[in-house]
Short mmCIF file of C-alpha atoms and ligand atoms in Angstrom, two decimals:
data_model
loop_
_atom_site.label_atom_id
_atom_site.label_comp_id
_atom_site.label_asym_id
_atom_site.label_seq_id
_atom_site.Cartn_x
_atom_site.Cartn_y
_atom_site.Cartn_z
CA MET A 1 -7.81 -23.24 27.88
CA MET A 2 -7.70 -21.94 24.26
CA LYS A 3 -4.45 -20.36 23.05
CA ARG A 4 -4.61 -16.42 22.64
CA SER A 5 -3.73 -17.51 19.10
CA GLU A 6 -6.39 -19.48 18.58
CA THR A 7 -9.06 -17.53 20.23
CA LEU A 8 -7.59 -14.74 18.05
CA PHE A 9 -8.57 -16.63 15.05
CA GLU A 10 -11.57 -17.49 15.82
CA ARG A 11 -12.58 -13.38 16.29
CA ALA A 12 -10.46 -12.76 13.15
CA CYS A 13 -12.38 -15.32 10.79
CA LYS A 14 -15.64 -13.38 11.80
CA THR A 15 -14.64 -10.04 10.11
CA ILE A 16 -11.77 -10.82 8.08
CA PRO A 17 -11.83 -13.29 5.21
CA GLY A 18 -10.49 -16.57 6.40
CA GLY A 19 -9.08 -14.47 9.24
CA VAL A 20 -6.23 -13.02 7.62
CA ASN A 21 -5.40 -10.27 5.47
CA SER A 22 -2.83 -11.99 3.19
CA PRO A 23 -4.26 -15.70 1.86
CA VAL A 24 -0.47 -16.96 2.13
CA ARG A 25 -0.59 -16.33 6.05
CA ALA A 26 -3.39 -18.60 6.80
CA GLY A 27 -1.21 -22.24 7.03
CA LYS A 28 -4.63 -23.76 5.09
CA SER A 29 -2.16 -26.04 3.43
CA VAL A 30 -0.27 -27.60 6.05
CA ASP A 31 -3.43 -27.78 8.20
CA MET A 32 -2.61 -25.34 11.32
CA ASN A 33 -4.02 -21.69 11.75
CA PRO A 34 -1.76 -18.83 11.83
CA LEU A 35 0.29 -17.80 15.20
CA PHE A 36 -0.50 -14.42 16.04
CA ILE A 37 2.30 -12.19 16.91
CA ASP A 38 3.25 -10.14 19.53
CA GLU A 39 6.34 -8.69 18.81
CA ALA A 40 9.75 -9.49 17.08
CA ALA A 41 13.66 -8.47 17.42
CA GLY A 42 16.24 -9.61 15.35
CA ALA A 43 15.55 -13.26 14.39
CA ILE A 44 13.59 -13.45 16.89
CA ILE A 45 9.52 -13.32 16.47
CA ARG A 46 7.06 -14.01 19.54
CA ASP A 47 3.70 -14.98 19.49
CA VAL A 48 0.83 -13.52 21.55
CA ASP A 49 1.37 -16.76 23.60
CA GLY A 50 4.76 -15.84 24.55
CA ASN A 51 5.90 -18.61 22.70
CA GLU A 52 10.00 -17.53 20.51
CA TYR A 53 10.32 -18.94 17.21
CA ILE A 54 13.78 -18.24 14.65
CA ASP A 55 11.96 -15.97 11.87
CA TYR A 56 12.87 -17.34 8.87
CA VAL A 57 9.91 -15.37 6.77
CA GLY A 58 10.99 -11.87 7.86
CA SER A 59 7.69 -10.56 6.46
CA TRP A 60 8.02 -12.65 3.53
CA GLY A 61 11.52 -11.06 2.73
CA PRO A 62 11.69 -7.76 3.94
CA MET A 63 13.59 -8.05 6.98
CA ILE A 64 16.98 -8.45 5.66
CA LEU A 65 18.26 -6.36 8.74
CA GLY A 66 16.27 -8.01 11.00
CA HIS A 67 13.41 -6.87 13.16
CA ALA A 68 13.22 -3.35 15.25
CA HIS A 69 16.82 -2.81 13.64
CA PRO A 70 17.95 0.24 15.94
CA GLU A 71 19.02 2.67 12.92
CA VAL A 72 15.49 1.74 11.16
CA VAL A 73 13.58 2.05 14.47
CA ALA A 74 15.71 5.82 14.94
CA ALA A 75 14.40 6.62 11.77
CA ILE A 76 11.35 6.29 11.91
CA ARG A 77 11.07 7.95 14.83
CA GLU A 78 12.64 10.93 13.77
CA ARG A 79 9.59 11.16 11.09
CA ILE A 80 6.88 9.84 12.79
CA SER A 81 6.44 12.82 15.33
CA ARG A 82 6.46 15.54 12.28
CA GLY A 83 3.52 14.50 10.72
CA THR A 84 2.91 10.72 8.74
CA SER A 85 2.26 12.12 4.85
CA TYR A 86 1.66 15.16 2.94
CA GLY A 87 0.81 14.42 -0.14
CA ALA A 88 3.69 16.80 -1.51
CA PRO A 89 7.39 16.09 -2.65
CA THR A 90 9.94 15.62 0.49
CA GLU A 91 14.15 15.56 0.40
CA LEU A 92 13.51 12.11 1.57
CA GLU A 93 11.75 11.21 -1.77
CA VAL A 94 14.68 12.55 -3.24
CA ILE A 95 17.51 10.69 -1.17
CA MET A 96 15.76 7.37 -1.95
CA ALA A 97 15.51 7.60 -5.54
CA GLU A 98 19.11 8.51 -5.77
CA THR A 99 19.99 5.13 -3.54
CA ILE A 100 18.36 3.60 -5.61
CA VAL A 101 19.79 4.85 -8.81
CA GLU A 102 23.37 4.47 -6.95
CA MET A 103 23.08 0.52 -6.13
CA VAL A 104 20.44 -0.35 -8.87
CA PRO A 105 22.69 -0.68 -12.57
CA SER A 106 20.15 -0.61 -14.95
CA ILE A 107 18.06 1.82 -12.78
CA GLU A 108 18.12 5.95 -14.05
CA MET A 109 14.62 7.21 -12.78
CA VAL A 110 12.02 5.54 -10.02
CA ARG A 111 8.81 5.72 -9.19
CA MET A 112 7.60 5.15 -5.97
CA VAL A 113 4.29 3.10 -5.17
CA ASN A 114 2.85 1.30 -2.10
CA SER A 115 3.35 -2.25 -3.42
CA GLY A 116 5.27 -4.55 -5.45
CA THR A 117 1.69 -5.30 -6.53
CA GLU A 118 1.35 -1.85 -8.25
CA ALA A 119 5.48 -1.86 -9.26
CA ALA A 120 4.56 -4.52 -11.53
CA MET A 121 1.04 -3.41 -12.34
CA SER A 122 2.72 0.06 -13.06
CA ALA A 123 5.52 -1.28 -15.23
CA ILE A 124 3.44 -3.28 -17.41
CA ARG A 125 1.14 -0.50 -18.10
CA LEU A 126 4.31 1.61 -18.92
CA ALA A 127 5.60 -1.50 -21.29
CA ARG A 128 1.95 -1.40 -23.44
CA GLY A 129 2.04 2.07 -23.45
CA VAL A 130 5.80 2.33 -24.86
CA THR A 131 5.28 -0.63 -27.11
CA GLY A 132 1.60 0.14 -28.34
CA ARG A 133 1.19 -3.23 -28.20
CA LYS A 134 -0.91 -5.79 -25.39
CA MET A 135 0.61 -9.02 -25.07
CA ILE A 136 2.39 -9.44 -22.15
CA VAL A 137 5.33 -13.05 -21.40
CA LYS A 138 5.69 -14.13 -18.47
CA PHE A 139 6.64 -17.59 -16.52
CA ASP A 140 4.50 -20.25 -14.94
CA GLY A 141 5.30 -20.02 -11.09
CA CYS A 142 6.40 -16.76 -10.91
CA TYR A 143 4.45 -14.01 -8.86
CA HIS A 144 4.11 -10.09 -9.73
CA GLY A 145 1.14 -9.02 -7.20
CA HIS A 146 -2.22 -9.81 -7.33
CA ALA A 147 -3.18 -7.52 -10.58
CA ASP A 148 -5.53 -9.13 -13.44
CA SER A 149 -3.10 -9.67 -16.31
CA LEU A 150 -0.60 -11.30 -13.58
CA LEU A 151 -2.91 -13.82 -12.17
CA VAL A 152 -2.62 -16.74 -14.47
CA SER A 153 -0.91 -19.25 -13.65
CA ALA A 154 0.51 -17.46 -10.90
CA GLY A 155 3.26 -18.26 -7.48
CA SER A 156 3.16 -17.51 -4.06
CA GLY A 157 -0.76 -18.20 -2.48
CA VAL A 158 -2.42 -18.91 -5.75
CA ALA A 159 0.50 -22.03 -5.55
CA THR A 160 -0.54 -22.82 -2.86
CA LEU A 161 -4.02 -22.86 -3.12
CA GLY A 162 -3.79 -24.51 -6.10
CA ILE A 163 -5.81 -21.63 -7.82
CA PRO A 164 -5.51 -21.94 -11.59
CA GLY A 165 -6.84 -18.43 -12.21
CA SER A 166 -8.90 -16.37 -10.43
CA PRO A 167 -12.24 -15.54 -11.10
CA GLY A 168 -13.00 -11.61 -11.52
CA VAL A 169 -10.70 -11.80 -13.86
CA PRO A 170 -11.78 -10.70 -17.08
CA GLU A 171 -10.73 -13.66 -19.36
CA ASP A 172 -10.82 -10.54 -22.09
CA LEU A 173 -7.74 -9.12 -19.96
CA VAL A 174 -5.91 -12.52 -19.59
CA ARG A 175 -6.44 -13.06 -23.21
CA HIS A 176 -3.24 -11.33 -23.25
CA THR A 177 -1.02 -13.07 -20.87
CA LEU A 178 1.52 -15.54 -21.82
CA SER A 179 2.76 -17.73 -19.73
CA LEU A 180 5.29 -20.08 -20.29
CA PRO A 181 8.22 -22.36 -18.50
CA PHE A 182 10.66 -20.78 -16.26
CA ASN A 183 14.38 -22.07 -17.46
CA ASP A 184 12.41 -22.80 -21.15
CA MET A 185 14.49 -21.06 -24.23
CA LYS A 186 12.48 -23.79 -26.92
CA ALA A 187 9.33 -22.22 -25.61
CA LEU A 188 10.06 -18.66 -25.14
CA ASN A 189 11.74 -18.89 -28.92
CA SER A 190 8.18 -20.50 -29.93
CA ALA A 191 6.00 -18.04 -28.31
CA PHE A 192 7.95 -14.84 -29.93
CA ASP A 193 8.22 -16.98 -33.14
CA ARG A 194 4.27 -16.72 -33.27
CA TYR A 195 3.53 -13.75 -31.04
CA GLY A 196 6.91 -11.55 -31.56
CA PRO A 197 5.82 -8.37 -33.10
CA ASP A 198 2.52 -8.44 -30.35
CA ILE A 199 4.48 -8.45 -27.19
CA ALA A 200 4.76 -5.58 -25.15
CA CYS A 201 7.00 -7.06 -22.47
CA ILE A 202 8.51 -10.10 -20.82
CA ILE A 203 8.16 -9.86 -17.22
CA VAL A 204 9.98 -12.33 -14.98
CA GLU A 205 11.40 -13.05 -11.26
CA PRO A 206 15.05 -13.37 -12.43
CA ILE A 207 15.55 -15.55 -9.73
CA PRO A 208 11.98 -17.01 -8.98
CA GLY A 209 11.03 -17.00 -4.97
CA ASN A 210 7.72 -17.52 -5.29
CA MET A 211 7.47 -21.36 -6.24
CA GLY A 212 9.66 -22.14 -4.07
CA VAL A 213 13.38 -21.17 -4.77
CA ILE A 214 14.17 -21.50 -8.49
CA ILE A 215 18.04 -21.03 -9.71
CA PRO A 216 17.72 -19.41 -12.97
CA ASP A 217 19.99 -20.74 -15.61
CA VAL A 218 21.94 -17.62 -16.71
CA ASP A 219 21.81 -18.51 -20.44
CA PHE A 220 18.10 -18.45 -20.19
CA LEU A 221 18.55 -14.53 -18.63
CA LYS A 222 20.23 -13.72 -21.50
CA GLY A 223 18.40 -15.15 -23.80
CA LEU A 224 15.44 -13.08 -22.23
CA ARG A 225 17.45 -9.69 -22.99
CA GLU A 226 18.43 -10.77 -26.23
CA ILE A 227 14.60 -11.68 -27.68
CA ALA A 228 13.65 -8.99 -26.12
CA THR A 229 15.84 -6.45 -27.95
CA ALA A 230 15.55 -8.61 -30.99
CA PHE A 231 11.65 -7.65 -30.87
CA GLY A 232 11.53 -4.48 -29.66
CA ALA A 233 9.69 -5.92 -26.16
CA LEU A 234 10.61 -4.56 -23.14
CA LEU A 235 12.40 -6.62 -20.76
CA ILE A 236 10.92 -6.09 -17.06
CA PHE A 237 13.06 -7.22 -14.24
CA ASP A 238 10.65 -8.16 -10.81
CA GLU A 239 13.20 -7.61 -7.87
CA VAL A 240 10.56 -7.60 -5.66
CA ILE A 241 12.14 -10.31 -3.75
CA SER A 242 15.91 -10.00 -4.78
CA GLY A 243 16.26 -6.75 -4.96
CA PHE A 244 19.12 -5.79 -2.07
CA ARG A 245 18.74 -9.52 -1.23
CA VAL A 246 21.28 -11.13 -3.32
CA ALA A 247 23.21 -8.28 -4.00
CA PRO A 248 23.28 -4.63 -3.34
CA GLY A 249 22.24 -4.26 -7.05
CA GLY A 250 19.92 -7.27 -6.80
CA ALA A 251 19.98 -10.27 -9.28
CA GLN A 252 21.24 -7.91 -12.77
CA GLU A 253 24.53 -7.00 -10.52
CA LEU A 254 24.63 -10.63 -9.58
CA TYR A 255 24.06 -11.70 -13.24
CA GLY A 256 25.23 -8.87 -15.29
CA ILE A 257 21.75 -8.49 -17.17
CA GLY A 258 20.43 -5.20 -17.71
CA PRO A 259 16.76 -5.15 -18.23
CA ASP A 260 15.01 -2.25 -19.09
CA LEU A 261 12.64 -1.90 -16.45
CA THR A 262 12.69 -3.21 -12.80
CA CYS A 263 10.21 -3.58 -9.90
CA LEU A 264 11.36 -3.46 -6.82
CA GLY A 265 9.40 -3.79 -3.27
CA LYS A 266 10.18 -4.95 0.05
CA ILE A 267 13.24 -4.55 1.42
CA ILE A 268 13.18 -0.91 0.10
CA GLY A 269 10.63 -0.05 2.77
CA GLY A 270 12.09 -1.60 5.64
CA GLY A 271 8.98 -3.45 6.81
CA LEU A 272 6.80 -0.21 5.73
CA PRO A 273 4.28 -1.02 2.98
CA VAL A 274 6.03 0.21 -0.28
CA GLY A 275 7.21 -0.61 -3.99
CA ALA A 276 8.71 1.28 -6.88
CA TYR A 277 9.74 0.95 -10.54
CA GLY A 278 12.78 2.33 -12.86
CA GLY A 279 15.05 2.23 -15.70
CA LYS A 280 15.39 4.36 -18.06
CA PRO A 281 14.69 8.28 -18.74
CA GLU A 282 13.46 6.90 -22.28
CA PHE A 283 10.99 4.72 -20.56
CA MET A 284 10.43 6.55 -17.37
CA LEU A 285 9.62 9.83 -18.62
CA ARG A 286 6.99 8.76 -20.59
CA MET A 287 4.74 8.45 -17.06
CA ALA A 288 2.72 11.63 -16.32
CA PRO A 289 2.81 14.48 -15.35
CA GLU A 290 6.05 14.55 -17.91
CA GLY A 291 4.65 12.03 -20.25
CA ASP A 292 1.33 10.94 -21.09
CA ILE A 293 0.85 7.22 -19.51
CA TYR A 294 -0.67 7.65 -16.00
CA GLN A 295 0.16 6.09 -12.43
CA ALA A 296 -0.53 7.99 -9.03
CA GLY A 297 -0.61 7.42 -5.53
CA THR A 298 -2.12 9.31 -2.35
CA LEU A 299 0.30 7.53 -0.38
CA SER A 300 3.01 7.14 -2.54
CA GLY A 301 6.82 7.50 -1.32
CA ASN A 302 5.16 8.24 2.54
CA PRO A 303 7.89 9.67 4.16
CA LEU A 304 7.75 6.81 7.41
CA ALA A 305 8.28 4.79 4.49
CA MET A 306 11.07 6.18 2.89
CA ALA A 307 12.60 6.99 5.97
CA ALA A 308 12.65 2.80 6.76
CA GLY A 309 14.14 2.33 3.84
CA ILE A 310 16.94 4.67 3.18
CA ALA A 311 17.65 3.63 6.87
CA THR A 312 17.77 -0.29 5.61
CA LEU A 313 19.34 0.50 1.79
CA THR A 314 22.06 2.57 4.16
CA VAL A 315 22.63 0.00 6.54
CA LEU A 316 23.03 -2.53 3.87
CA ARG A 317 25.65 -0.40 2.05
CA GLN A 318 27.65 0.68 4.49
CA GLY A 319 27.86 -3.18 6.30
CA ASP A 320 29.71 -6.17 4.96
CA LEU A 321 26.64 -7.94 5.43
CA TYR A 322 26.32 -9.65 1.70
CA PRO A 323 29.31 -11.67 2.26
CA LYS A 324 28.31 -12.87 6.14
CA LEU A 325 24.68 -13.20 4.34
CA GLU A 326 26.04 -15.48 1.76
CA LYS A 327 28.08 -17.78 4.43
CA MET A 328 25.30 -18.54 6.58
CA GLY A 329 22.69 -19.61 3.65
CA ASN A 330 25.73 -21.89 2.63
CA ALA A 331 25.70 -23.67 6.41
CA LEU A 332 21.89 -23.08 6.68
CA PHE A 333 21.12 -24.55 3.39
CA SER A 334 23.69 -27.28 2.52
CA GLY A 335 23.25 -28.49 6.26
CA LEU A 336 19.79 -29.34 5.42
CA ALA A 337 20.19 -31.42 2.01
CA SER A 338 23.12 -33.11 4.20
CA LEU A 339 20.95 -33.98 7.02
CA ALA A 340 18.34 -34.83 4.61
CA GLY A 341 20.51 -36.99 3.10
CA ASN A 342 21.91 -38.88 5.84
CA ALA A 343 18.26 -39.55 7.08
CA GLY A 344 17.47 -40.82 3.82
CA ILE A 345 15.03 -38.46 2.84
CA PRO A 346 14.89 -37.08 -0.88
CA VAL A 347 15.17 -33.50 -1.06
CA VAL A 348 16.38 -31.18 -3.46
CA VAL A 349 17.88 -27.13 -1.75
CA ASN A 350 17.76 -24.63 -3.93
CA HIS A 351 19.49 -21.13 -2.67
CA VAL A 352 20.92 -18.01 -3.69
CA GLY A 353 22.42 -16.89 -1.04
CA SER A 354 20.40 -16.10 2.00
CA MET A 355 16.81 -17.38 0.26
CA GLY A 356 16.54 -20.30 -0.67
CA SER A 357 14.13 -23.86 -0.22
CA LEU A 358 13.80 -27.21 0.66
CA PHE A 359 11.68 -29.41 -1.67
CA PHE A 360 10.84 -32.77 -1.17
CA THR A 361 11.76 -34.85 -4.12
CA ASP A 362 14.43 -36.59 -5.79
CA ALA A 363 14.37 -34.86 -8.83
CA PRO A 364 16.08 -31.41 -9.82
CA VAL A 365 13.92 -28.54 -9.09
CA LEU A 366 14.18 -25.97 -12.12
CA ASP A 367 10.86 -24.81 -13.09
CA PHE A 368 6.75 -24.95 -11.51
CA VAL A 369 6.36 -28.22 -12.76
CA THR A 370 8.96 -29.60 -10.92
CA ALA A 371 8.87 -27.38 -7.81
CA LYS A 372 4.80 -28.90 -7.84
CA ALA A 373 6.23 -32.40 -7.95
CA SER A 374 7.85 -32.38 -4.78
CA ASP A 375 5.74 -33.88 -1.88
CA ALA A 376 3.12 -32.06 -0.27
CA ARG A 377 2.57 -34.54 2.66
CA ARG A 378 6.23 -34.32 3.61
CA PHE A 379 6.31 -30.58 3.67
CA LYS A 380 3.57 -30.71 6.00
CA GLN A 381 5.14 -33.36 8.56
CA TYR A 382 8.48 -30.89 8.26
CA TYR A 383 6.44 -27.97 8.90
CA ARG A 384 4.83 -28.75 11.67
CA SER A 385 7.44 -30.33 12.87
CA MET A 386 9.81 -27.14 12.71
CA ARG A 387 6.60 -25.12 14.20
CA GLU A 388 7.01 -27.20 17.26
CA HIS A 389 10.92 -26.55 17.80
CA GLY A 390 10.42 -23.34 17.65
CA MET A 391 11.22 -22.62 14.01
CA TYR A 392 8.81 -19.81 11.83
CA LEU A 393 9.14 -21.12 8.50
CA ALA A 394 6.28 -20.16 5.74
CA PRO A 395 3.39 -22.15 5.29
CA SER A 396 3.75 -23.67 1.88
CA PRO A 397 6.59 -25.10 -0.14
CA PHE A 398 6.07 -22.64 -2.77
CA GLU A 399 8.01 -19.67 -0.76
CA ALA A 400 11.13 -18.88 0.08
CA GLY A 401 13.10 -18.78 3.22
CA PHE A 402 15.02 -15.22 4.24
CA ILE A 403 17.75 -15.11 6.57
CA SER A 404 18.65 -11.70 7.78
CA ALA A 405 21.73 -10.06 9.28
CA ALA A 406 20.12 -11.18 13.09
CA HIS A 407 20.77 -14.58 12.45
CA THR A 408 23.66 -16.23 14.45
CA GLU A 409 25.68 -19.18 13.44
CA GLU A 410 24.17 -20.21 16.95
CA MET A 411 20.59 -20.29 15.65
CA ILE A 412 21.29 -21.94 12.06
CA GLU A 413 23.11 -24.59 14.34
CA LYS A 414 19.66 -24.89 16.35
CA THR A 415 18.01 -24.66 13.44
CA LEU A 416 19.99 -28.01 11.88
CA ASN A 417 19.36 -29.91 14.86
CA ALA A 418 15.27 -29.26 14.70
CA ALA A 419 15.75 -30.38 10.83
CA ALA A 420 17.20 -33.60 12.03
CA SER A 421 14.52 -34.21 13.99
CA ALA A 422 11.87 -33.47 12.30
CA PHE A 423 13.34 -35.53 9.15
CA LYS A 424 13.87 -38.56 11.98
CA GLU A 425 10.28 -38.04 12.69
CA MET A 426 9.20 -37.97 9.45
CA LEU A 427 10.65 -41.86 9.16
CA ASN A 428 8.29 -42.70 11.72
C1 PLP B 501 5.92 -10.04 -3.02
C2 PLP B 501 5.64 -9.83 -4.04
C3 PLP B 501 5.31 -8.97 -5.31
C4 PLP B 501 3.98 -8.20 -4.86
O1 PLP B 501 4.24 -7.41 -3.63
P1 PLP B 501 3.10 -6.63 -2.70
O2 PLP B 501 3.74 -5.96 -1.94
O3 PLP B 501 2.67 -7.81 -1.93
O4 PLP B 501 2.23 -6.48 -3.76
C5 PLP B 501 5.59 -8.75 -6.46
N1 PLP B 501 6.40 -9.73 -7.10
C6 PLP B 501 7.22 -10.36 -6.33
C7 PLP B 501 8.41 -11.18 -6.85
C8 PLP B 501 6.99 -10.27 -5.07
O5 PLP B 501 8.30 -11.55 -4.26
#
């Protein structure tokens, strides 16, 4: 008899392209079909066949408190019977904005949108509007959503599927995007030597998570700040993953670097669709209706998303969660590195707190080129074996793994045991 996940996938493929509503879910690069999920609680996710897994995907980053956190569920429940969207301002939006401003060092004003894609797209429009310039600088392997001018050497599903650009993106637009190697100050300097006066902004994931996790050279991040200031370009930190993940105020708090604009998403929605971009009033007040740069959204600041997001941020602020996440991150990621080492399998493990990646390679992974040098066949073996052992991982070496506050030491131990078996099987 066919499993329900299999039957559903077959059905899905008839009416949904590739059977999925976002390419990263498909599992094409590991030759496996996606699991269809029935429910999740805490760190455990259960598929429609009744199999339970320890979840390291966390909906690709948002679920830092774990699934169905009681306070998030209560907040949504409290709002839902009072209407789900009004298209008019609510107190929740004010609380959300105030919370973000208090938590994220460089943000003084913020606009809510519905996805990280929209946040990055809008921040770039703002940077272009403010500077009157067209060109943007991004970095190979960084992903900022699927807006046209950002789909150049992008990470995440674009990297997993090996797509260099995308049909449907006009060359006229891509012409204005410079994609440079991450952590490479020399390449950045020469790009600015050549195009500096035409560059509107630098957009960067300060801790890249979409080519697998890359540890930033802090001097490189400082260099971005300096060169942007020197040339009058805006520095945009895309903290859609790192925001509220690596510290309450994201990577900018962790490294003490102030961008001009910040993109947020994922965690601030507590698992509901959301995004945001913010920065100094001198820039943010250029947005309509106060200013002349246009951006809008029917469902922006949606009351359910705000309620879930505020509840999540409130728990994050009150609890002593970051040291715990850090401790578990260290246990898991250094555990993986030493187990692989014991088994004689070359790996590089990069992690910052509770986000991290395992690369099957023996050379340091510092950028997209070195990330892509990792062994895809070994990753596939690892992924398949881990799934058989009840571990739900992102089906791609170019994604981050996430630990939530609901993960326990016992779960980490179980995961390490599973990894030890996976490494052993790999040698056969
Ligand atoms: C996920 C992600 C996005 C896109 O967010 P969506 O909500 O999927 O549109 C943008 N930037 C980064 C760094 C991301 O990880």
